[in-house]
GROMACS .gro file of C-alpha atoms in nm:
model
  423
    1UNK     CA    1  -0.553  -1.936   2.964
    2UNK     CA    2  -0.919  -2.034   2.924
    3UNK     CA    3  -0.978  -1.727   2.709
    4UNK     CA    4  -0.671  -1.772   2.488
    5UNK     CA    5  -0.639  -2.017   2.200
    6UNK     CA    6  -0.354  -2.272   2.232
    7UNK     CA    7  -0.023  -2.173   2.075
    8UNK     CA    8  -0.017  -2.244   1.705
    9UNK     CA    9  -0.394  -2.216   1.661
   10UNK     CA   10  -0.616  -1.922   1.574
   11UNK     CA   11  -0.977  -1.818   1.535
   12UNK     CA   12  -1.105  -1.726   1.189
   13UNK     CA   13  -1.395  -1.483   1.157
   14UNK     CA   14  -1.511  -1.155   1.003
   15UNK     CA   15  -1.319  -1.031   0.700
   16UNK     CA   16  -1.076  -1.323   0.717
   17UNK     CA   17  -1.359  -1.576   0.720
   18UNK     CA   18  -1.518  -1.407   0.418
   19UNK     CA   19  -1.185  -1.448   0.235
   20UNK     CA   20  -1.161  -1.813   0.338
   21UNK     CA   21  -1.512  -1.884   0.216
   22UNK     CA   22  -1.438  -1.717  -0.116
   23UNK     CA   23  -1.119  -1.921  -0.153
   24UNK     CA   24  -1.294  -2.248  -0.068
   25UNK     CA   25  -1.572  -2.174  -0.316
   26UNK     CA   26  -1.313  -2.128  -0.590
   27UNK     CA   27  -1.137  -2.448  -0.491
   28UNK     CA   28  -1.458  -2.650  -0.507
   29UNK     CA   29  -1.560  -2.490  -0.837
   30UNK     CA   30  -1.218  -2.563  -0.985
   31UNK     CA   31  -1.229  -2.926  -0.869
   32UNK     CA   32  -1.570  -2.965  -1.032
   33UNK     CA   33  -1.435  -2.836  -1.363
   34UNK     CA   34  -1.158  -3.097  -1.352
   35UNK     CA   35  -1.397  -3.379  -1.251
   36UNK     CA   36  -1.249  -3.418  -0.902
   37UNK     CA   37  -1.478  -3.530  -0.619
   38UNK     CA   38  -1.449  -3.426  -0.255
   39UNK     CA   39  -1.348  -3.670   0.019
   40UNK     CA   40  -1.347  -3.619   0.396
   41UNK     CA   41  -1.134  -3.853   0.603
   42UNK     CA   42  -1.103  -3.875   0.985
   43UNK     CA   43  -0.895  -3.612   1.163
   44UNK     CA   44  -0.703  -3.894   1.333
   45UNK     CA   45  -0.568  -4.224   1.201
   46UNK     CA   46  -0.370  -4.517   1.338
   47UNK     CA   47  -0.013  -4.398   1.393
   48UNK     CA   48   0.126  -4.690   1.191
   49UNK     CA   49  -0.030  -4.544   0.876
   50UNK     CA   50   0.193  -4.237   0.894
   51UNK     CA   51   0.502  -4.432   1.003
   52UNK     CA   52   0.465  -4.654   0.699
   53UNK     CA   53   0.370  -4.388   0.444
   54UNK     CA   54   0.538  -4.062   0.544
   55UNK     CA   55   0.859  -4.231   0.663
   56UNK     CA   56   1.009  -4.269   1.009
   57UNK     CA   57   1.314  -4.057   0.920
   58UNK     CA   58   1.114  -3.749   0.821
   59UNK     CA   59   1.081  -3.441   1.039
   60UNK     CA   60   0.706  -3.494   1.046
   61UNK     CA   61   0.732  -3.836   1.211
   62UNK     CA   62   1.036  -3.766   1.428
   63UNK     CA   63   0.938  -3.424   1.560
   64UNK     CA   64   0.597  -3.296   1.459
   65UNK     CA   65   0.320  -3.553   1.502
   66UNK     CA   66   0.051  -3.521   1.768
   67UNK     CA   67   0.038  -3.882   1.887
   68UNK     CA   68  -0.148  -4.027   2.184
   69UNK     CA   69  -0.271  -4.360   2.321
   70UNK     CA   70  -0.648  -4.389   2.332
   71UNK     CA   71  -0.859  -4.573   2.591
   72UNK     CA   72  -0.827  -4.894   2.389
   73UNK     CA   73  -0.446  -4.874   2.418
   74UNK     CA   74  -0.417  -4.790   2.047
   75UNK     CA   75  -0.161  -4.541   1.917
   76UNK     CA   76  -0.352  -4.264   1.739
   77UNK     CA   77  -0.217  -3.960   1.553
   78UNK     CA   78  -0.385  -3.639   1.442
   79UNK     CA   79  -0.321  -3.626   1.071
   80UNK     CA   80   0.001  -3.436   0.989
   81UNK     CA   81  -0.085  -3.461   0.617
   82UNK     CA   82  -0.383  -3.597   0.422
   83UNK     CA   83  -0.243  -3.815   0.143
   84UNK     CA   84  -0.197  -4.118   0.369
   85UNK     CA   85  -0.556  -4.102   0.493
   86UNK     CA   86  -0.694  -4.066   0.140
   87UNK     CA   87  -0.478  -4.361   0.029
   88UNK     CA   88  -0.614  -4.566   0.320
   89UNK     CA   89  -0.972  -4.477   0.218
   90UNK     CA   90  -0.895  -4.568  -0.145
   91UNK     CA   91  -0.792  -4.916  -0.029
   92UNK     CA   92  -1.054  -4.969   0.242
   93UNK     CA   93  -1.348  -4.886   0.016
   94UNK     CA   94  -1.220  -5.072  -0.288
   95UNK     CA   95  -1.207  -4.764  -0.506
   96UNK     CA   96  -0.947  -4.943  -0.719
   97UNK     CA   97  -1.230  -5.165  -0.848
   98UNK     CA   98  -1.397  -4.865  -1.011
   99UNK     CA   99  -1.307  -4.738  -1.358
  100UNK     CA  100  -0.986  -4.541  -1.321
  101UNK     CA  101  -0.868  -4.278  -1.263
  102UNK     CA  102  -1.011  -4.198  -0.920
  103UNK     CA  103  -0.983  -3.822  -0.862
  104UNK     CA  104  -1.032  -3.682  -0.512
  105UNK     CA  105  -0.981  -3.351  -0.334
  106UNK     CA  106  -1.001  -3.238   0.027
  107UNK     CA  107  -1.007  -2.921   0.235
  108UNK     CA  108  -0.888  -3.038   0.574
  109UNK     CA  109  -0.751  -2.921   0.910
  110UNK     CA  110  -0.405  -3.071   0.967
  111UNK     CA  111  -0.178  -3.085   1.272
  112UNK     CA  112   0.197  -3.058   1.322
  113UNK     CA  113   0.386  -2.963   1.636
  114UNK     CA  114   0.637  -2.714   1.498
  115UNK     CA  115   0.767  -2.366   1.564
  116UNK     CA  116   0.497  -2.116   1.480
  117UNK     CA  117   0.571  -1.836   1.236
  118UNK     CA  118   0.393  -1.633   0.969
  119UNK     CA  119   0.172  -1.865   0.767
  120UNK     CA  120   0.271  -2.170   0.972
  121UNK     CA  121   0.045  -2.288   1.253
  122UNK     CA  122   0.024  -2.610   1.455
  123UNK     CA  123  -0.330  -2.649   1.331
  124UNK     CA  124  -0.342  -2.546   0.968
  125UNK     CA  125  -0.558  -2.622   0.668
  126UNK     CA  126  -0.472  -2.789   0.340
  127UNK     CA  127  -0.637  -2.806   0.004
  128UNK     CA  128  -0.514  -3.113  -0.177
  129UNK     CA  129  -0.578  -3.329  -0.480
  130UNK     CA  130  -0.503  -3.700  -0.516
  131UNK     CA  131  -0.527  -3.878  -0.853
  132UNK     CA  132  -0.513  -4.259  -0.855
  133UNK     CA  133  -0.499  -4.520  -1.129
  134UNK     CA  134  -0.230  -4.422  -1.381
  135UNK     CA  135   0.148  -4.439  -1.409
  136UNK     CA  136   0.148  -4.214  -1.717
  137UNK     CA  137   0.307  -3.867  -1.713
  138UNK     CA  138  -0.025  -3.733  -1.844
  139UNK     CA  139  -0.162  -3.771  -1.491
  140UNK     CA  140   0.135  -3.579  -1.351
  141UNK     CA  141   0.058  -3.300  -1.596
  142UNK     CA  142  -0.309  -3.299  -1.498
  143UNK     CA  143  -0.227  -3.267  -1.127
  144UNK     CA  144   0.013  -2.981  -1.197
  145UNK     CA  145  -0.245  -2.811  -1.419
  146UNK     CA  146  -0.501  -2.814  -1.137
  147UNK     CA  147  -0.257  -2.644  -0.899
  148UNK     CA  148  -0.146  -2.399  -1.169
  149UNK     CA  149  -0.503  -2.304  -1.255
  150UNK     CA  150  -0.595  -2.255  -0.889
  151UNK     CA  151  -0.297  -2.031  -0.820
  152UNK     CA  152  -0.377  -1.814  -1.121
  153UNK     CA  153  -0.753  -1.806  -1.058
  154UNK     CA  154  -0.680  -1.665  -0.712
  155UNK     CA  155  -0.475  -1.388  -0.872
  156UNK     CA  156  -0.137  -1.487  -0.726
  157UNK     CA  157   0.153  -1.327  -0.908
  158UNK     CA  158   0.526  -1.401  -0.919
  159UNK     CA  159   0.476  -1.773  -0.855
  160UNK     CA  160   0.713  -2.013  -1.031
  161UNK     CA  161   0.670  -2.384  -1.095
  162UNK     CA  162   0.976  -2.601  -1.028
  163UNK     CA  163   0.987  -2.969  -1.119
  164UNK     CA  164   1.224  -3.259  -1.065
  165UNK     CA  165   1.229  -3.637  -1.085
  166UNK     CA  166   1.343  -3.867  -0.806
  167UNK     CA  167   1.323  -4.171  -1.032
  168UNK     CA  168   1.201  -4.514  -0.930
  169UNK     CA  169   1.331  -4.739  -0.650
  170UNK     CA  170   1.642  -4.847  -0.845
  171UNK     CA  171   1.726  -4.486  -0.933
  172UNK     CA  172   1.672  -4.386  -0.572
  173UNK     CA  173   1.905  -4.661  -0.447
  174UNK     CA  174   2.174  -4.556  -0.693
  175UNK     CA  175   2.135  -4.192  -0.598
  176UNK     CA  176   2.142  -4.269  -0.226
  177UNK     CA  177   2.473  -4.447  -0.277
  178UNK     CA  178   2.623  -4.147  -0.458
  179UNK     CA  179   2.480  -3.909  -0.199
  180UNK     CA  180   2.615  -4.117   0.092
  181UNK     CA  181   2.959  -4.107  -0.064
  182UNK     CA  182   2.946  -3.728  -0.101
  183UNK     CA  183   2.809  -3.676   0.249
  184UNK     CA  184   3.071  -3.908   0.395
  185UNK     CA  185   3.342  -3.689   0.251
  186UNK     CA  186   3.178  -3.377   0.400
  187UNK     CA  187   3.019  -3.521   0.713
  188UNK     CA  188   3.214  -3.307   0.960
  189UNK     CA  189   3.095  -2.991   0.781
  190UNK     CA  190   2.729  -3.074   0.833
  191UNK     CA  191   2.512  -3.010   1.139
  192UNK     CA  192   2.453  -3.282   1.396
  193UNK     CA  193   2.102  -3.352   1.269
  194UNK     CA  194   2.224  -3.398   0.912
  195UNK     CA  195   2.490  -3.638   1.037
  196UNK     CA  196   2.219  -3.848   1.199
  197UNK     CA  197   1.996  -3.833   0.891
  198UNK     CA  198   2.282  -3.941   0.669
  199UNK     CA  199   2.285  -4.283   0.833
  200UNK     CA  200   1.917  -4.365   0.783
  201UNK     CA  201   1.805  -4.167   0.480
  202UNK     CA  202   2.062  -3.943   0.306
  203UNK     CA  203   1.792  -3.784   0.091
  204UNK     CA  204   1.658  -3.612   0.404
  205UNK     CA  205   1.988  -3.426   0.439
  206UNK     CA  206   1.888  -3.220   0.136
  207UNK     CA  207   1.590  -3.089   0.338
  208UNK     CA  208   1.816  -2.909   0.586
  209UNK     CA  209   1.752  -2.534   0.596
  210UNK     CA  210   2.071  -2.436   0.779
  211UNK     CA  211   2.282  -2.203   0.565
  212UNK     CA  212   2.617  -2.373   0.623
  213UNK     CA  213   2.470  -2.714   0.530
  214UNK     CA  214   2.314  -2.571   0.215
  215UNK     CA  215   2.651  -2.425   0.118
  216UNK     CA  216   2.805  -2.773   0.140
  217UNK     CA  217   2.517  -2.947  -0.035
  218UNK     CA  218   2.518  -2.720  -0.340
  219UNK     CA  219   2.796  -2.941  -0.477
  220UNK     CA  220   2.613  -3.267  -0.404
  221UNK     CA  221   2.533  -3.505  -0.692
  222UNK     CA  222   2.188  -3.456  -0.849
  223UNK     CA  223   1.933  -3.729  -0.896
  224UNK     CA  224   1.873  -3.646  -1.262
  225UNK     CA  225   2.219  -3.783  -1.340
  226UNK     CA  226   2.122  -4.134  -1.229
  227UNK     CA  227   1.776  -4.171  -1.384
  228UNK     CA  228   1.727  -4.490  -1.583
  229UNK     CA  229   1.592  -4.484  -1.939
  230UNK     CA  230   1.228  -4.529  -1.837
  231UNK     CA  231   1.231  -4.260  -1.566
  232UNK     CA  232   1.416  -4.019  -1.792
  233UNK     CA  233   1.157  -4.072  -2.066
  234UNK     CA  234   0.876  -4.016  -1.814
  235UNK     CA  235   1.029  -3.686  -1.703
  236UNK     CA  236   1.095  -3.568  -2.058
  237UNK     CA  237   0.737  -3.653  -2.155
  238UNK     CA  238   0.606  -3.450  -1.861
  239UNK     CA  239   0.809  -3.150  -1.976
  240UNK     CA  240   0.668  -3.187  -2.328
  241UNK     CA  241   0.313  -3.198  -2.191
  242UNK     CA  242   0.360  -2.889  -1.975
  243UNK     CA  243   0.508  -2.705  -2.271
  244UNK     CA  244   0.211  -2.805  -2.489
  245UNK     CA  245  -0.027  -2.688  -2.213
  246UNK     CA  246   0.162  -2.356  -2.195
  247UNK     CA  247   0.242  -2.404  -1.828
  248UNK     CA  248   0.587  -2.247  -1.765
  249UNK     CA  249   0.829  -2.443  -1.546
  250UNK     CA  250   1.188  -2.469  -1.431
  251UNK     CA  251   1.379  -2.793  -1.374
  252UNK     CA  252   1.529  -2.785  -1.024
  253UNK     CA  253   1.733  -3.099  -0.946
  254UNK     CA  254   1.744  -3.017  -0.574
  255UNK     CA  255   1.370  -3.051  -0.511
  256UNK     CA  256   1.317  -3.372  -0.312
  257UNK     CA  257   1.007  -3.291  -0.100
  258UNK     CA  258   0.988  -3.390   0.267
  259UNK     CA  259   0.797  -3.719   0.249
  260UNK     CA  260   0.939  -4.063   0.177
  261UNK     CA  261   0.657  -4.188  -0.045
  262UNK     CA  262   0.744  -3.971  -0.348
  263UNK     CA  263   0.868  -4.139  -0.667
  264UNK     CA  264   0.958  -3.991  -1.003
  265UNK     CA  265   0.791  -3.651  -1.045
  266UNK     CA  266   0.807  -3.395  -0.763
  267UNK     CA  267   0.710  -3.031  -0.801
  268UNK     CA  268   0.671  -2.706  -0.609
  269UNK     CA  269   0.514  -2.368  -0.676
  270UNK     CA  270   0.736  -2.109  -0.506
  271UNK     CA  271   0.721  -1.736  -0.443
  272UNK     CA  272   0.927  -1.470  -0.268
  273UNK     CA  273   0.625  -1.247  -0.204
  274UNK     CA  274   0.640  -1.308   0.171
  275UNK     CA  275   1.016  -1.275   0.210
  276UNK     CA  276   1.260  -1.558   0.148
  277UNK     CA  277   1.155  -1.801  -0.123
  278UNK     CA  278   0.873  -2.014   0.011
  279UNK     CA  279   0.667  -2.300  -0.120
  280UNK     CA  280   0.302  -2.218  -0.185
  281UNK     CA  281   0.212  -2.563  -0.314
  282UNK     CA  282   0.399  -2.892  -0.346
  283UNK     CA  283   0.340  -3.246  -0.455
  284UNK     CA  284   0.446  -3.533  -0.674
  285UNK     CA  285   0.401  -3.892  -0.776
  286UNK     CA  286   0.379  -4.175  -0.520
  287UNK     CA  287   0.343  -4.498  -0.715
  288UNK     CA  288   0.435  -4.730  -0.428
  289UNK     CA  289   0.213  -4.590  -0.153
  290UNK     CA  290  -0.108  -4.781  -0.217
  291UNK     CA  291   0.075  -5.115  -0.234
  292UNK     CA  292   0.285  -5.023   0.070
  293UNK     CA  293  -0.035  -4.961   0.269
  294UNK     CA  294  -0.187  -5.298   0.172
  295UNK     CA  295  -0.361  -5.227  -0.158
  296UNK     CA  296  -0.289  -5.330  -0.516
  297UNK     CA  297  -0.007  -5.171  -0.714
  298UNK     CA  298  -0.150  -4.835  -0.824
  299UNK     CA  299   0.000  -4.531  -0.988
  300UNK     CA  300  -0.082  -4.207  -0.808
  301UNK     CA  301   0.006  -3.839  -0.800
  302UNK     CA  302  -0.114  -3.546  -0.593
  303UNK     CA  303  -0.035  -3.217  -0.423
  304UNK     CA  304  -0.111  -3.021  -0.108
  305UNK     CA  305  -0.145  -2.650  -0.056
  306UNK     CA  306  -0.133  -2.475   0.281
  307UNK     CA  307  -0.426  -2.237   0.295
  308UNK     CA  308  -0.283  -2.014   0.570
  309UNK     CA  309   0.035  -1.960   0.370
  310UNK     CA  310  -0.170  -1.897   0.058
  311UNK     CA  311  -0.382  -1.641   0.242
  312UNK     CA  312  -0.068  -1.472   0.376
  313UNK     CA  313   0.077  -1.453   0.026
  314UNK     CA  314  -0.241  -1.296  -0.108
  315UNK     CA  315  -0.241  -1.039   0.175
  316UNK     CA  316   0.124  -0.951   0.112
  317UNK     CA  317   0.040  -0.899  -0.253
  318UNK     CA  318  -0.297  -0.723  -0.233
  319UNK     CA  319  -0.334  -0.610   0.128
  320UNK     CA  320  -0.567  -0.737   0.398
  321UNK     CA  321  -0.926  -0.806   0.291
  322UNK     CA  322  -1.186  -0.541   0.370
  323UNK     CA  323  -1.496  -0.674   0.538
  324UNK     CA  324  -1.814  -0.533   0.382
  325UNK     CA  325  -2.127  -0.677   0.545
  326UNK     CA  326  -2.436  -0.683   0.328
  327UNK     CA  327  -2.812  -0.740   0.375
  328UNK     CA  328  -3.087  -0.689   0.121
  329UNK     CA  329  -3.327  -0.533   0.369
  330UNK     CA  330  -3.356  -0.434   0.734
  331UNK     CA  331  -3.707  -0.443   0.879
  332UNK     CA  332  -3.725  -0.194   1.165
  333UNK     CA  333  -4.016  -0.196   1.408
  334UNK     CA  334  -4.216   0.010   1.658
  335UNK     CA  335  -4.428  -0.153   1.929
  336UNK     CA  336  -4.511  -0.516   1.993
  337UNK     CA  337  -4.728  -0.563   1.682
  338UNK     CA  338  -4.456  -0.413   1.463
  339UNK     CA  339  -4.185  -0.631   1.619
  340UNK     CA  340  -4.397  -0.943   1.572
  341UNK     CA  341  -4.472  -0.863   1.208
  342UNK     CA  342  -4.111  -0.770   1.138
  343UNK     CA  343  -3.994  -1.103   1.277
  344UNK     CA  344  -4.252  -1.296   1.073
  345UNK     CA  345  -4.173  -1.113   0.748
  346UNK     CA  346  -3.799  -1.146   0.802
  347UNK     CA  347  -3.834  -1.522   0.837
  348UNK     CA  348  -4.058  -1.536   0.529
  349UNK     CA  349  -3.809  -1.339   0.320
  350UNK     CA  350  -3.514  -1.548   0.437
  351UNK     CA  351  -3.694  -1.865   0.333
  352UNK     CA  352  -3.735  -1.709  -0.011
  353UNK     CA  353  -3.362  -1.636  -0.035
  354UNK     CA  354  -3.374  -1.265   0.049
  355UNK     CA  355  -3.101  -1.149   0.289
  356UNK     CA  356  -3.325  -0.994   0.552
  357UNK     CA  357  -3.256  -0.870   0.904
  358UNK     CA  358  -3.466  -0.731   1.188
  359UNK     CA  359  -3.415  -0.605   1.543
  360UNK     CA  360  -3.393  -0.874   1.812
  361UNK     CA  361  -3.231  -0.658   2.081
  362UNK     CA  362  -3.505  -0.403   2.157
  363UNK     CA  363  -3.334  -0.096   2.013
  364UNK     CA  364  -3.503   0.239   1.955
  365UNK     CA  365  -3.596   0.322   1.595
  366UNK     CA  366  -3.298   0.558   1.570
  367UNK     CA  367  -3.063   0.287   1.699
  368UNK     CA  368  -3.221   0.035   1.461
  369UNK     CA  369  -3.141   0.257   1.162
  370UNK     CA  370  -2.781   0.297   1.277
  371UNK     CA  371  -2.758  -0.080   1.304
  372UNK     CA  372  -2.914  -0.118   0.957
  373UNK     CA  373  -2.627   0.089   0.818
  374UNK     CA  374  -2.374  -0.134   0.991
  375UNK     CA  375  -2.530  -0.444   0.836
  376UNK     CA  376  -2.492  -0.292   0.489
  377UNK     CA  377  -2.867  -0.305   0.427
  378UNK     CA  378  -2.963  -0.189   0.079
  379UNK     CA  379  -3.322  -0.124   0.180
  380UNK     CA  380  -3.500  -0.046   0.506
  381UNK     CA  381  -3.861  -0.036   0.619
  382UNK     CA  382  -4.028   0.050   0.949
  383UNK     CA  383  -4.327  -0.148   1.076
  384UNK     CA  384  -4.561  -0.006   1.335
  385UNK     CA  385  -4.930  -0.041   1.419
  386UNK     CA  386  -5.043   0.154   1.108
  387UNK     CA  387  -4.830  -0.055   0.869
  388UNK     CA  388  -4.949  -0.379   1.027
  389UNK     CA  389  -5.313  -0.267   0.996
  390UNK     CA  390  -5.294  -0.175   0.627
  391UNK     CA  391  -5.061  -0.463   0.533
  392UNK     CA  392  -4.796  -0.249   0.364
  393UNK     CA  393  -4.502  -0.021   0.442
  394UNK     CA  394  -4.263   0.226   0.282
  395UNK     CA  395  -3.950   0.055   0.146
  396UNK     CA  396  -3.657   0.299   0.138
  397UNK     CA  397  -3.350   0.250  -0.080
  398UNK     CA  398  -3.063   0.363   0.141
  399UNK     CA  399  -2.831   0.484  -0.135
  400UNK     CA  400  -3.082   0.711  -0.312
  401UNK     CA  401  -3.328   0.785  -0.029
  402UNK     CA  402  -3.620   0.699  -0.260
  403UNK     CA  403  -3.920   0.524  -0.103
  404UNK     CA  404  -4.205   0.314  -0.237
  405UNK     CA  405  -4.512   0.169  -0.071
  406UNK     CA  406  -4.507  -0.210  -0.098
  407UNK     CA  407  -4.763  -0.457   0.037
  408UNK     CA  408  -4.638  -0.734   0.261
  409UNK     CA  409  -4.769  -0.989   0.012
  410UNK     CA  410  -4.547  -0.842  -0.260
  411UNK     CA  411  -4.225  -0.802  -0.061
  412UNK     CA  412  -4.064  -1.120  -0.191
  413UNK     CA  413  -4.140  -1.031  -0.552
  414UNK     CA  414  -4.027  -0.673  -0.497
  415UNK     CA  415  -3.681  -0.764  -0.372
  416UNK     CA  416  -3.624  -1.044  -0.618
  417UNK     CA  417  -3.720  -0.818  -0.910
  418UNK     CA  418  -3.440  -0.582  -0.809
  419UNK     CA  419  -3.195  -0.870  -0.799
  420UNK     CA  420  -3.095  -0.760  -0.449
  421UNK     CA  421  -2.978  -1.108  -0.355
  422UNK     CA  422  -2.721  -1.107  -0.637
  423UNK     CA  423  -2.505  -0.856  -0.451
   0.00000   0.00000   0.00000
């Protein structure tokens, strides 16, 4: 077991790591365009934070959290989602005193004890955006536009945006009453877990994935029917904004999301690329969370995106990534003087931004050239006693076979002039 990763975790390297790095670069670049700053919060938080924010009737809290007691007899939980931690940081550091909005993003490892399957691990990674400081639907539209732009910049196809509104607390209470009445009439037709959920939080019943429960729930009342005037206007304004921004959407009254802190707008980007319809990205508004966690009343909206699921969707669409290693130059060597000079020049070139490599294993020249091919080197050169003495060597372009004598003093200029590092 010492040489096997724990169930629900995996190692990322090679071609997959190259794809992850490319994805993360695009995420950071996108966030910069939208004026969103990065935040990094602790991997673990006090358990109470998640009980209060996520909700003690959710699957996350009831079944999936990694919780332990530390040496100070404190209950600690590895973060099962990142919004609560970002909200805690917003309060703790007084970010609400700054000119609003506060716009933050994260790329973070996250932990949930759940059944592993394609695109779903016990340690997984999320990209998320949290926008604080406004109750206006314009902020909802901005959050959705970030997610929409990211999905399209990554080249994902056949992804649909679905939106809904859960209304405010009064709408939620009215809807819960209607839902309880419906569930009560159909309680015996639902699974045991749904029957238990119905007592504490009937909204969670709508999260059930069992087919026979879904068949019953398709006739359940919808929350849009009980929205008050203000919440209805908010939702209609959001739809007008998305239309003006040319972001296509569908209204789906059965989207409720799996966390208790959501209010008014909720949304999901869904695809069937990897089989049954799955959520690629989801989020919504959570106007009560900051106050609930001890801060001032603050409007907020955000979303989270599972990077493993996103990667799986891209692979299903375009195939697995092909790993193509690349180096600007490989400096081969013969003899001790050649090895020493090759090492020195390689370090010098690397400091200058040239992607250089040399032999550190003690291979023969023939083996060094084979290795140079494996590194994807665009150029090669061999350094021996003669080259060290005259201070220059033949630089060979691997693709054409052409060679040119270049002095060691001019190597940096030579490679930069050919824009080799822009590969």
